[in-house]
Coordinates of C-alpha atoms in Angstrom, one line a residue:
M3 CA -9.2 46.3 -13.2
S4 CA -6.6 45.9 -15.8
Y5 CA -4.5 43.2 -13.3
Q6 CA -6.0 39.8 -13.2
V7 CA -5.3 36.8 -10.7
L8 CA -3.6 33.8 -11.2
A9 CA -6.5 31.5 -11.6
L10 CA -7.7 33.7 -14.2
K11 CA -4.6 34.6 -15.6
Y12 CA -3.3 31.0 -16.3
R13 CA -6.8 28.8 -17.0
P14 CA -6.2 26.2 -19.2
Q15 CA -8.1 27.2 -22.5
T16 CA -6.7 22.9 -24.0
F17 CA -7.5 19.4 -22.7
D18 CA -3.5 19.7 -22.7
D19 CA -3.1 22.8 -20.4
V20 CA -5.6 20.7 -17.7
V21 CA -3.3 19.6 -14.6
G22 CA -4.0 16.2 -13.3
Q23 CA -7.8 15.4 -14.8
A24 CA -5.6 13.0 -17.7
H25 CA -8.3 10.1 -17.6
V26 CA -11.1 13.0 -18.2
T27 CA -9.8 14.8 -20.9
T28 CA -8.0 11.6 -22.5
T29 CA -11.6 10.5 -22.9
L30 CA -13.1 12.9 -23.8
S31 CA -10.3 14.1 -26.6
N32 CA -11.0 10.3 -27.8
A33 CA -14.6 10.8 -28.1
I34 CA -14.2 13.9 -30.3
S35 CA -12.0 12.3 -32.8
S36 CA -14.3 9.4 -33.0
D37 CA -17.2 10.8 -33.0
R38 CA -19.2 10.1 -29.9
V39 CA -19.6 13.0 -28.0
A40 CA -22.8 12.4 -25.4
H41 CA -25.5 15.3 -25.9
A42 CA -25.3 15.1 -21.5
I43 CA -22.2 15.4 -19.9
L44 CA -21.4 15.8 -16.0
F45 CA -18.7 16.5 -14.3
T46 CA -18.6 16.0 -10.4
G47 CA -15.7 16.3 -8.3
P48 CA -14.2 18.4 -5.2
R49 CA -13.9 22.5 -5.7
G50 CA -11.0 24.1 -7.8
T51 CA -9.9 20.7 -9.2
G52 CA -11.0 21.6 -13.4
K53 CA -14.9 20.7 -13.7
T54 CA -16.4 24.2 -15.5
T55 CA -12.4 24.6 -17.2
I56 CA -13.0 21.4 -18.8
A57 CA -16.3 22.5 -20.6
R58 CA -15.3 25.7 -21.3
I59 CA -12.7 23.9 -23.7
L60 CA -15.8 20.9 -24.5
A61 CA -17.5 23.9 -25.7
K62 CA -14.1 25.8 -27.7
A63 CA -13.7 21.2 -29.2
M64 CA -17.2 21.0 -30.3
N65 CA -18.0 24.6 -31.4
C66 CA -14.5 25.5 -33.1
K67 CA -14.2 26.1 -36.5
K68 CA -11.4 23.5 -37.3
G69 CA -14.3 21.0 -35.2
P70 CA -15.2 19.4 -33.7
T71 CA -11.7 19.1 -32.5
P72 CA -9.9 18.2 -29.5
L73 CA -7.3 21.0 -29.9
P74 CA -9.1 24.0 -30.4
C75 CA -7.5 27.0 -32.2
N76 CA -7.8 29.2 -29.4
T77 CA -7.6 32.0 -32.0
C78 CA -10.9 31.8 -34.5
K79 CA -13.5 34.0 -32.9
T80 CA -16.0 31.2 -31.9
C81 CA -13.3 30.1 -29.5
L82 CA -12.5 33.9 -28.3
D83 CA -16.0 34.7 -27.6
I84 CA -16.5 31.5 -25.4
I85 CA -13.5 32.5 -23.9
E86 CA -14.3 36.2 -23.3
G87 CA -18.2 35.2 -21.9
H88 CA -20.4 36.3 -24.9
C89 CA -20.9 33.4 -26.6
T90 CA -24.2 33.3 -28.2
D91 CA -24.6 30.1 -28.2
V92 CA -22.8 28.9 -25.1
F93 CA -25.2 30.0 -22.4
E94 CA -23.6 29.5 -18.5
I95 CA -26.3 29.4 -16.1
D96 CA -25.3 29.4 -12.4
G97 CA -27.9 26.6 -10.6
A98 CA -27.8 28.4 -7.8
S99 CA -29.8 31.9 -8.8
N100 CA -31.8 29.7 -11.6
N101 CA -33.4 27.1 -10.0
S102 CA -37.1 27.6 -10.5
V103 CA -39.1 25.8 -12.8
D104 CA -40.2 28.7 -14.5
Q105 CA -36.5 29.2 -15.1
I106 CA -36.1 26.0 -16.3
R107 CA -39.5 26.1 -18.6
D108 CA -37.4 29.0 -20.8
L109 CA -34.1 27.2 -21.5
R110 CA -36.7 24.1 -22.9
E111 CA -38.4 26.3 -25.5
N112 CA -35.5 28.0 -26.2
V113 CA -33.5 24.7 -26.8
T114 CA -35.8 24.2 -29.9
Y115 CA -34.0 27.5 -32.3
M116 CA -31.1 26.7 -34.2
P117 CA -27.5 28.1 -32.6
S118 CA -27.1 31.4 -34.6
S119 CA -23.4 31.0 -35.3
A120 CA -22.2 27.9 -33.8
A121 CA -22.3 24.3 -34.8
Y122 CA -24.1 23.9 -31.1
K123 CA -25.6 25.1 -28.8
I124 CA -25.0 24.2 -25.3
Y125 CA -25.6 24.8 -22.3
I126 CA -23.7 24.5 -19.4
I127 CA -25.6 24.5 -15.9
D128 CA -22.8 25.3 -12.6
E129 CA -23.6 23.8 -9.0
V130 CA -26.4 21.7 -11.5
H131 CA -27.2 20.0 -7.4
M132 CA -29.3 23.4 -6.3
L133 CA -31.9 22.9 -8.5
S134 CA -35.4 22.2 -7.5
T135 CA -36.9 19.0 -8.0
A136 CA -39.8 20.7 -10.1
A137 CA -37.0 22.1 -12.4
F138 CA -34.9 18.8 -12.6
N139 CA -38.8 16.8 -13.9
A140 CA -39.0 20.3 -16.4
L141 CA -35.4 19.2 -17.7
L142 CA -35.6 15.2 -17.9
K143 CA -37.4 14.9 -21.2
T144 CA -35.2 17.8 -22.9
L145 CA -32.2 16.1 -21.4
E146 CA -33.8 12.3 -22.3
E147 CA -34.3 13.3 -25.8
P148 CA -32.1 16.9 -27.2
P149 CA -32.7 18.2 -30.5
E150 CA -29.1 17.2 -32.3
H151 CA -27.9 20.6 -32.0
V152 CA -27.8 21.4 -28.6
M153 CA -25.5 20.1 -26.0
F154 CA -25.6 20.1 -22.0
I155 CA -23.1 19.7 -19.5
F156 CA -23.3 20.0 -16.0
A157 CA -20.7 20.7 -12.9
T158 CA -20.9 19.8 -9.4
T159 CA -19.6 19.0 -6.3
E160 CA -22.3 17.6 -4.8
V161 CA -23.6 14.8 -7.2
H162 CA -25.6 12.8 -4.7
K163 CA -28.2 15.5 -4.9
I164 CA -29.1 14.9 -7.7
P165 CA -31.8 13.0 -8.7
A166 CA -31.0 9.0 -10.4
T167 CA -33.5 9.8 -13.2
I168 CA -30.9 12.5 -14.4
L169 CA -27.9 10.7 -13.7
S170 CA -29.1 8.0 -16.0
R171 CA -29.6 10.4 -18.3
C172 CA -26.4 11.4 -18.4
Q173 CA -22.6 10.9 -19.2
R174 CA -20.5 11.0 -16.2
H175 CA -17.0 11.7 -15.5
D176 CA -15.1 12.3 -11.5
L177 CA -12.5 14.6 -10.8
G178 CA -10.8 13.3 -8.3
R179 CA -7.7 16.0 -6.0
I180 CA -5.1 16.5 -7.4
S181 CA -2.2 15.6 -6.0
L182 CA 0.6 17.6 -3.5
E183 CA 3.2 17.0 -6.2
M184 CA 1.2 17.6 -9.1
I185 CA 0.6 21.0 -7.8
S186 CA 3.9 22.1 -6.4
N187 CA 5.5 21.6 -9.4
H188 CA 2.3 24.1 -11.7
L189 CA 2.8 26.6 -8.9
Q190 CA 6.7 26.0 -9.3
K191 CA 5.8 26.7 -13.2
L192 CA 3.9 29.6 -12.8
C193 CA 6.0 31.3 -10.6
K194 CA 8.6 31.2 -13.2
D195 CA 6.6 32.9 -15.5
E196 CA 6.1 35.6 -13.0
G197 CA 9.4 36.1 -12.0
F198 CA 9.3 34.8 -8.3
N199 CA 11.5 32.7 -7.2
I200 CA 10.2 31.1 -4.0
E201 CA 11.4 27.9 -2.1
K202 CA 10.8 24.3 -3.1
Q203 CA 9.3 23.7 0.5
A204 CA 7.1 26.7 0.5
L205 CA 5.5 25.4 -2.8
D206 CA 4.8 22.3 -0.5
L207 CA 2.9 24.1 2.5
I208 CA 1.2 26.2 -0.3
A209 CA -0.4 23.1 -2.2
Q210 CA -0.8 20.8 1.0
E211 CA -2.8 23.8 2.3
A212 CA -4.9 24.1 -1.3
D213 CA -6.0 20.4 -0.1
G214 CA -5.9 19.5 -3.6
S215 CA -7.5 22.4 -5.3
I216 CA -5.5 24.2 -8.3
R217 CA -7.6 26.9 -7.6
D218 CA -7.0 27.5 -3.8
A219 CA -3.5 26.3 -4.8
L220 CA -3.0 29.8 -7.1
S221 CA -5.7 31.7 -4.7
L222 CA -2.8 31.4 -2.1
L223 CA 0.1 31.9 -3.8
D224 CA -1.3 35.5 -5.3
R225 CA -1.3 36.6 -1.9
V226 CA 1.9 35.6 -1.2
L227 CA 2.7 37.4 -4.6
S228 CA 1.1 39.9 -3.6
A229 CA 2.4 40.6 -0.4
S230 CA 6.0 40.6 -1.4
L231 CA 8.6 43.6 -2.9
N232 CA 11.1 41.0 -3.2
K233 CA 12.0 38.6 -6.1
E234 CA 13.5 35.9 -3.5
I235 CA 10.3 34.5 -1.2
K236 CA 11.2 32.5 2.1
L237 CA 9.3 29.7 3.6
D238 CA 8.7 32.1 6.4
F239 CA 7.5 34.4 4.3
V240 CA 4.5 32.7 3.2
L241 CA 4.2 30.9 6.9
D242 CA 3.7 35.3 7.8
S243 CA 1.3 35.9 4.5
L244 CA -0.6 33.1 4.7
G245 CA -0.8 32.7 8.8
I246 CA -0.5 29.2 8.3
Q247 CA 2.4 27.1 11.0
D248 CA 5.5 25.5 10.0
L249 CA 5.2 20.9 9.7
Q250 CA 8.2 21.8 12.3
V251 CA 5.3 22.5 14.9
M252 CA 3.3 19.1 14.5
H253 CA 6.5 17.6 14.9
D254 CA 7.1 19.1 18.0
I255 CA 3.2 18.5 19.5
S256 CA 3.9 15.1 19.0
G257 CA 7.2 14.8 20.2
A258 CA 6.2 16.3 23.7
I259 CA 3.2 14.1 23.9
F260 CA 5.0 10.8 22.8
E261 CA 8.5 12.3 25.7
N262 CA 5.7 12.6 28.0
N263 CA 7.0 16.3 28.1
G264 CA 3.5 18.5 29.4
S265 CA 5.7 22.2 29.7
R266 CA 6.2 21.7 26.5
L267 CA 2.6 20.9 25.1
I268 CA 1.6 24.2 27.5
E269 CA 5.0 26.3 25.7
I270 CA 3.3 25.6 22.2
I271 CA 0.6 25.9 22.0
E272 CA 1.3 29.4 24.0
R273 CA 3.7 30.6 20.6
V274 CA 0.7 29.4 18.3
N275 CA -1.6 31.3 20.1
D276 CA 0.6 34.0 20.3
S277 CA 1.2 34.1 16.1
G278 CA -2.6 34.9 15.7
I279 CA -3.3 31.2 14.4
D280 CA -7.1 30.4 14.4
L281 CA -6.5 27.6 17.4
K282 CA -9.8 25.2 16.0
K283 CA -7.6 25.1 12.7
F284 CA -4.7 24.6 14.5
Y285 CA -6.2 21.5 16.3
A286 CA -7.7 20.2 12.9
D287 CA -3.9 20.3 11.8
I288 CA -2.9 18.1 14.8
I289 CA -5.7 15.3 14.0
S290 CA -4.3 15.6 10.4
H291 CA -1.0 15.0 11.4
F292 CA -1.4 12.0 13.8
R293 CA -3.9 10.5 11.5
N294 CA -0.4 10.8 8.7
L295 CA 1.3 9.1 11.8
N296 CA -1.0 6.3 12.0
V297 CA -1.2 6.3 8.5
I298 CA 2.3 6.0 7.7
K299 CA 3.1 3.2 10.6
L300 CA 0.9 0.4 9.4
C301 CA 0.9 0.8 5.0
G302 CA 4.7 2.6 5.6
K303 CA 6.0 5.3 3.6
E304 CA 6.1 4.3 0.4
S305 CA 1.7 4.5 0.8
L306 CA 0.0 7.9 -1.4
C307 CA -3.0 7.6 1.9
V308 CA -1.0 10.8 2.8
N309 CA -1.1 14.0 0.9
I310 CA 2.9 14.5 2.1
T311 CA 5.7 15.4 -0.1
D312 CA 8.3 12.7 0.2
S313 CA 10.6 14.5 3.0
E314 CA 7.9 14.8 5.3
K315 CA 7.0 10.7 5.1
E316 CA 10.5 10.1 5.8
K317 CA 10.3 12.2 9.1
I318 CA 7.1 10.2 10.2
F319 CA 8.4 6.6 9.6
L320 CA 11.8 7.7 11.7
T321 CA 9.7 9.1 14.5
V322 CA 7.1 6.5 14.6
A323 CA 9.5 3.5 14.4
S324 CA 9.5 2.7 17.6
L325 CA 6.1 3.3 18.3
S326 CA 3.0 0.8 18.0
S327 CA -0.2 1.1 16.2
G328 CA -2.3 1.3 19.1
F329 CA -0.9 3.3 20.8
I330 CA -1.4 5.7 18.4
N331 CA -4.7 4.4 16.8
T332 CA -5.2 5.7 21.5
I333 CA -4.3 8.8 20.9
L334 CA -6.2 9.9 17.7
Q335 CA -9.3 8.2 18.9
I336 CA -8.7 10.8 21.7
L337 CA -8.3 13.7 19.6
L338 CA -11.7 12.9 17.3
D339 CA -14.0 12.6 20.7
E340 CA -13.1 15.4 22.1
E341 CA -13.1 17.6 18.7
S342 CA -16.8 18.6 19.4
I343 CA -15.5 20.6 22.8
I344 CA -13.0 22.2 21.1
K345 CA -15.0 23.1 18.7
Y346 CA -18.0 24.5 21.0
S347 CA -15.8 25.9 24.0
S348 CA -15.3 29.3 24.7
H349 CA -12.3 28.9 25.6
T350 CA -10.3 26.9 23.1
R351 CA -6.7 27.6 24.2
T352 CA -7.9 26.1 27.4
A353 CA -9.7 23.0 26.2
I354 CA -6.5 22.5 24.1
E355 CA -4.4 22.7 26.2
M356 CA -6.7 20.0 28.3
V357 CA -6.9 17.6 26.0
L358 CA -3.7 17.5 24.9
L359 CA -2.6 17.1 28.6
K360 CA -4.5 14.1 28.8
L361 CA -2.9 12.9 26.1
L362 CA 0.2 12.6 28.3
Q363 CA -1.7 9.9 30.5
V364 CA -2.4 6.9 27.6
N365 CA -0.1 3.8 28.6
P366 CA 2.2 3.1 25.6
G367 CA 0.8 -0.1 26.9
A368 CA 4.4 -0.7 27.5
Q369 CA 5.2 -1.5 23.3
I370 CA 3.1 -4.8 23.9
D371 CA 3.9 -5.3 20.1
N372 CA 7.5 -5.4 21.1
I373 CA 7.6 -7.4 24.2
I374 CA 5.3 -10.2 22.5
S375 CA 8.0 -10.3 19.5
K376 CA 10.3 -10.4 21.9
L377 CA 8.9 -13.2 24.1
D378 CA 8.5 -15.2 20.3
I379 CA 12.8 -14.8 20.4
L380 CA 13.2 -15.4 23.9
A381 CA 10.8 -18.8 22.8
A382 CA 12.2 -20.0 19.7
K383 CA 15.6 -19.9 22.3
I384 CA 14.5 -21.5 24.4
G385 CA 12.8 -24.4 22.4
S386 CA 16.1 -24.3 20.3
N387 CA 18.6 -25.1 23.6
K388 CA 16.6 -27.8 25.0
T389 CA 18.7 -31.4 25.4
V390 CA 16.7 -34.5 23.9
S391 CA 17.3 -37.2 27.3
N392 CA 16.1 -40.1 24.9
P393 CA 17.7 -40.2 21.2
M394 CA 15.8 -43.6 20.7
H395 CA 12.5 -42.1 20.7
S396 CA 11.2 -39.0 18.1
K397 CA 9.4 -37.4 21.2
P398 CA 11.8 -35.8 24.0
S399 CA 11.7 -36.6 27.3
T400 CA 14.0 -34.9 30.3
L401 CA 16.3 -37.1 32.7
P402 CA 14.9 -39.2 35.1
Q403 CA 15.4 -37.3 38.3
G404 CA 17.3 -38.5 41.0
L405 CA 20.6 -39.3 38.8
K406 CA 24.2 -38.4 40.5
P407 CA 26.1 -36.3 37.8
A408 CA 28.1 -38.3 36.8
Q409 CA 25.2 -40.3 36.0
K410 CA 23.6 -37.3 34.3
A411 CA 26.3 -36.8 32.3
F412 CA 26.9 -40.5 31.4
V413 CA 23.0 -40.9 29.6
K414 CA 23.4 -37.3 27.6
E415 CA 26.9 -38.2 25.8
S416 CA 26.0 -42.0 25.1
L417 CA 25.2 -42.4 21.9
P418 CA 21.6 -43.8 20.6
G419 CA 21.4 -47.5 21.1
N420 CA 24.5 -47.9 23.6
K421 CA 23.5 -51.0 25.6
E422 CA 25.3 -49.0 28.9
V423 CA 22.1 -46.1 28.8
H424 CA 19.6 -49.5 29.1
E425 CA 22.2 -50.8 32.0
V426 CA 22.0 -47.3 33.2
R427 CA 18.4 -47.1 32.9
E428 CA 17.2 -50.3 34.0
S429 CA 19.1 -48.9 37.7
I430 CA 16.2 -45.6 37.5
P431 CA 13.1 -45.8 38.4
T432 CA 10.8 -44.3 36.0
P433 CA 8.7 -41.2 37.5
G434 CA 4.7 -40.5 36.2
Y435 CA 3.2 -43.5 37.7
Q436 CA 1.6 -44.6 41.2
T437 CA 3.7 -47.3 42.3
D438 CA 6.9 -48.6 41.4
L439 CA 6.6 -51.9 40.2
P440 CA 8.7 -54.3 42.3
P441 CA 11.7 -57.1 40.6
S442 CA 9.5 -59.9 38.9
P443 CA 11.3 -63.1 39.2
E444 CA 13.6 -63.6 35.8
S445 CA 17.0 -65.3 35.4
D446 CA 18.9 -62.4 35.6
K447 CA 17.7 -61.0 38.1
K448 CA 17.1 -57.2 36.9
S449 CA 14.4 -55.0 38.3
R450 CA 11.9 -53.7 35.3
T451 CA 9.9 -51.1 35.4
W452 CA 6.7 -50.4 33.3
Q453 CA 8.7 -47.9 31.3
D454 CA 10.5 -50.6 29.9
F455 CA 7.8 -52.9 28.5
L456 CA 6.8 -49.8 26.8
N457 CA 10.0 -49.6 25.0
K458 CA 9.9 -53.6 24.3
I459 CA 6.6 -53.1 22.6
E460 CA 7.0 -49.4 20.9
P461 CA 8.6 -51.6 17.7
E462 CA 5.8 -54.5 17.6
Y463 CA 3.1 -51.9 18.5
P464 CA 3.1 -48.3 18.5
F465 CA -0.1 -47.2 19.0
M466 CA -1.0 -49.3 22.0
F467 CA 3.1 -47.2 23.0
A468 CA 1.2 -44.0 22.4
L469 CA -2.2 -45.0 23.8
F470 CA -0.6 -46.7 27.0
S471 CA 2.1 -43.2 27.6
K472 CA -0.9 -41.1 28.4
G473 CA -2.8 -43.8 30.9
K474 CA -2.3 -44.2 34.4
V475 CA -0.9 -47.4 35.7
I476 CA -2.1 -48.7 39.5
E477 CA -0.8 -52.1 41.0
K478 CA -4.1 -53.2 42.5
S479 CA -2.0 -56.2 44.6
P480 CA 1.7 -57.8 42.9
G481 CA 0.9 -60.0 40.6
E482 CA -1.8 -57.8 38.6
L483 CA -1.0 -54.5 36.9
M484 CA -4.1 -52.5 35.5
V485 CA -3.8 -49.5 32.9
E486 CA -6.6 -46.4 33.2
I487 CA -6.9 -44.6 30.2
K488 CA -8.8 -41.5 30.1
N489 CA -11.2 -40.1 27.7
G490 CA -10.6 -42.9 25.4
S491 CA -12.3 -43.1 21.6
S492 CA -14.5 -45.9 20.2
F493 CA -12.1 -46.4 17.7
D494 CA -8.9 -47.0 20.6
K495 CA -11.4 -49.0 21.7
K496 CA -11.6 -51.5 18.9
R497 CA -8.3 -51.0 18.1
L498 CA -7.1 -52.1 21.8
E499 CA -9.4 -54.9 21.4
K500 CA -7.8 -56.7 18.6
K501 CA -4.0 -56.6 20.8
R502 CA -5.2 -56.9 24.2
V503 CA -4.3 -61.0 24.1
G504 CA -0.8 -59.9 22.4
L505 CA -0.2 -57.4 25.0
Q506 CA -1.4 -59.4 28.1
N507 CA 0.9 -61.9 27.5
I508 CA 4.0 -59.7 26.8
C509 CA 3.4 -58.7 30.0
K510 CA 3.4 -61.7 31.7
Q511 CA 6.0 -62.9 30.0
F512 CA 8.4 -59.7 30.1
L513 CA 6.7 -58.5 33.5
G514 CA 5.7 -61.7 35.7
K515 CA 2.1 -59.5 36.3
N516 CA -1.6 -60.0 34.4
L517 CA -2.5 -57.1 32.9
T518 CA -5.9 -55.6 32.9
I519 CA -6.6 -52.7 30.7
K520 CA -9.9 -50.1 30.9
I521 CA -11.4 -47.6 29.1
I522 CA -12.9 -44.6 30.7
S523 CA -15.0 -42.9 28.3
K524 CA -14.7 -39.4 27.3
K525 CA -18.6 -39.2 26.3
N526 CA -19.6 -37.5 29.4
K527 CA -16.4 -35.3 28.7
T528 CA -17.9 -34.3 25.6
V529 CA -21.1 -33.7 26.8
Q530 CA -20.0 -30.9 29.5
T531 CA -17.7 -29.5 26.5
N532 CA -21.0 -28.8 24.5
N533 CA -23.4 -27.5 27.2
K534 CA -20.3 -25.0 27.9
R535 CA -20.2 -24.2 24.7
K536 CA -23.7 -23.4 24.1
K537 CA -23.7 -21.5 27.6
R538 CA -20.7 -19.0 25.6
K539 CA -22.5 -19.2 22.9
A540 CA -25.8 -17.8 24.1
L541 CA -23.7 -15.3 26.2
Q542 CA -22.4 -13.9 23.7
E543 CA -25.4 -14.1 21.6
A544 CA -26.8 -11.4 24.5
L545 CA -24.1 -9.4 24.5
N546 CA -24.3 -8.7 20.6
H547 CA -27.8 -7.8 21.5
P548 CA -28.9 -4.8 19.6
L549 CA -30.5 -3.4 23.2
V550 CA -28.1 -3.8 25.1
I551 CA -25.3 -2.4 23.0
E552 CA -27.6 0.9 22.7
A553 CA -27.9 0.9 26.4
Q554 CA -23.9 0.2 26.9
K555 CA -24.0 3.5 24.6
I556 CA -26.4 5.6 26.4
F557 CA -25.3 5.0 29.8
D558 CA -21.4 4.4 28.7
G559 CA -21.7 1.1 30.8
E560 CA -19.4 -1.6 30.6
I561 CA -20.5 -5.2 31.3
I562 CA -19.1 -6.4 34.7
N563 CA -21.0 -9.4 35.8
Q564 CA -21.2 -12.7 33.1

């Protein structure tokens, strides 16, 4: 066959040609330049990211007539033999079909011979994880101390299957998935070289479908170019050629769910089914789409955690701006929970319809986070609108009850320290106590209340003022008052004992009454609180017990009596 597929025709021949793996190619180039190349190298990563390609370039770099050099000439006999695949000193072995211990023993015997024409004898073992345990064990000693003229290069997609004894003897390089932008730009360059003009949106769709694999992207592009008779290729033609769906379908699905439009959901599923697209792949795309919605809602449109174009990120960002992350999380959780039903159902279309219609029953929680933020704003406004009725004290208080409108206006408008305010206060009974005090026999004939007494002691005894303000006043007899202070601490008692006589004298002189102070200890309340905490802790430990959690999972149960 004269035609050569794009993946082979445009296979990178130097480290600089490799797309998206600069961290690996730079390391290898520097190692070659400084003569620090390891005798055993392992490349691991997803399919189609360049593991075998980099292994071949490394083999050329080590055996080039100008080398070892990080820039093989690709024109000498050794480089050309490696490119064409028939170099006698570079062996490419398929680990899946050469995985027995006998074949590894043959390899171990052959490594002792010197290379015939090149500087190094290089063994490239692809899918090395397929070797048997006995084959790995037979390779250990040779891998650890090979002859100076031998190099081993391994490639695998499942590095976790390789024994630790092998990994410890290799220099490991991890290849990552290639970004959508890199793949799309590379495809655009190849299309230009091939004489085709494809819409950028179509190339982005191919790159997204490749899922980080440059080889998959080239295979998809090859299908499109082979199917077209025109040099100008539109998005619709790419969709029809590859049998994939437009990204707008995903937005239509999510829009119908957010708008609670069941009939529109049924119509979209019917249209997708008629187009011949695999419905199970369609459901997987729905999960991926809602995952993108969730990530962009949480991380923002600049997040690198989603492999989509910037225009698509912007579109999703506008969609989720008015939605809560909890609502999107709930939808995504239902889609994942019902995935097994779609996978094993013999009526795939009906199953997908039922799952998507089930999403319409999800209550978005009335957008709880939006409501909470609005309540916070409202609370702040209410707090800022509160008026301080007693500007002489540090904490605000409301106006006394029972005032006439003129009296309220007078109290509000009076300045701090104004004597008229005190005159109004003295004529107003203070609420909050069990019994108002009768007027004391003072020369000025003005009735004085417990609040007046508190105001009098505040400058001299601010601590006692705060303590008495929380107390409860009881008039035991016409000439005797008692104040009960609940939940008093030992510190409160000590301070009170030092000031008791002075407070009693002030009360006698100011109110004309004897003052008795009673502190009710908070010890009993502390004990009750500790008991409640112990019970709550024991209950929490019981609920978190592995047997209880396992029972809930098995019976899909819920604890209703605690």
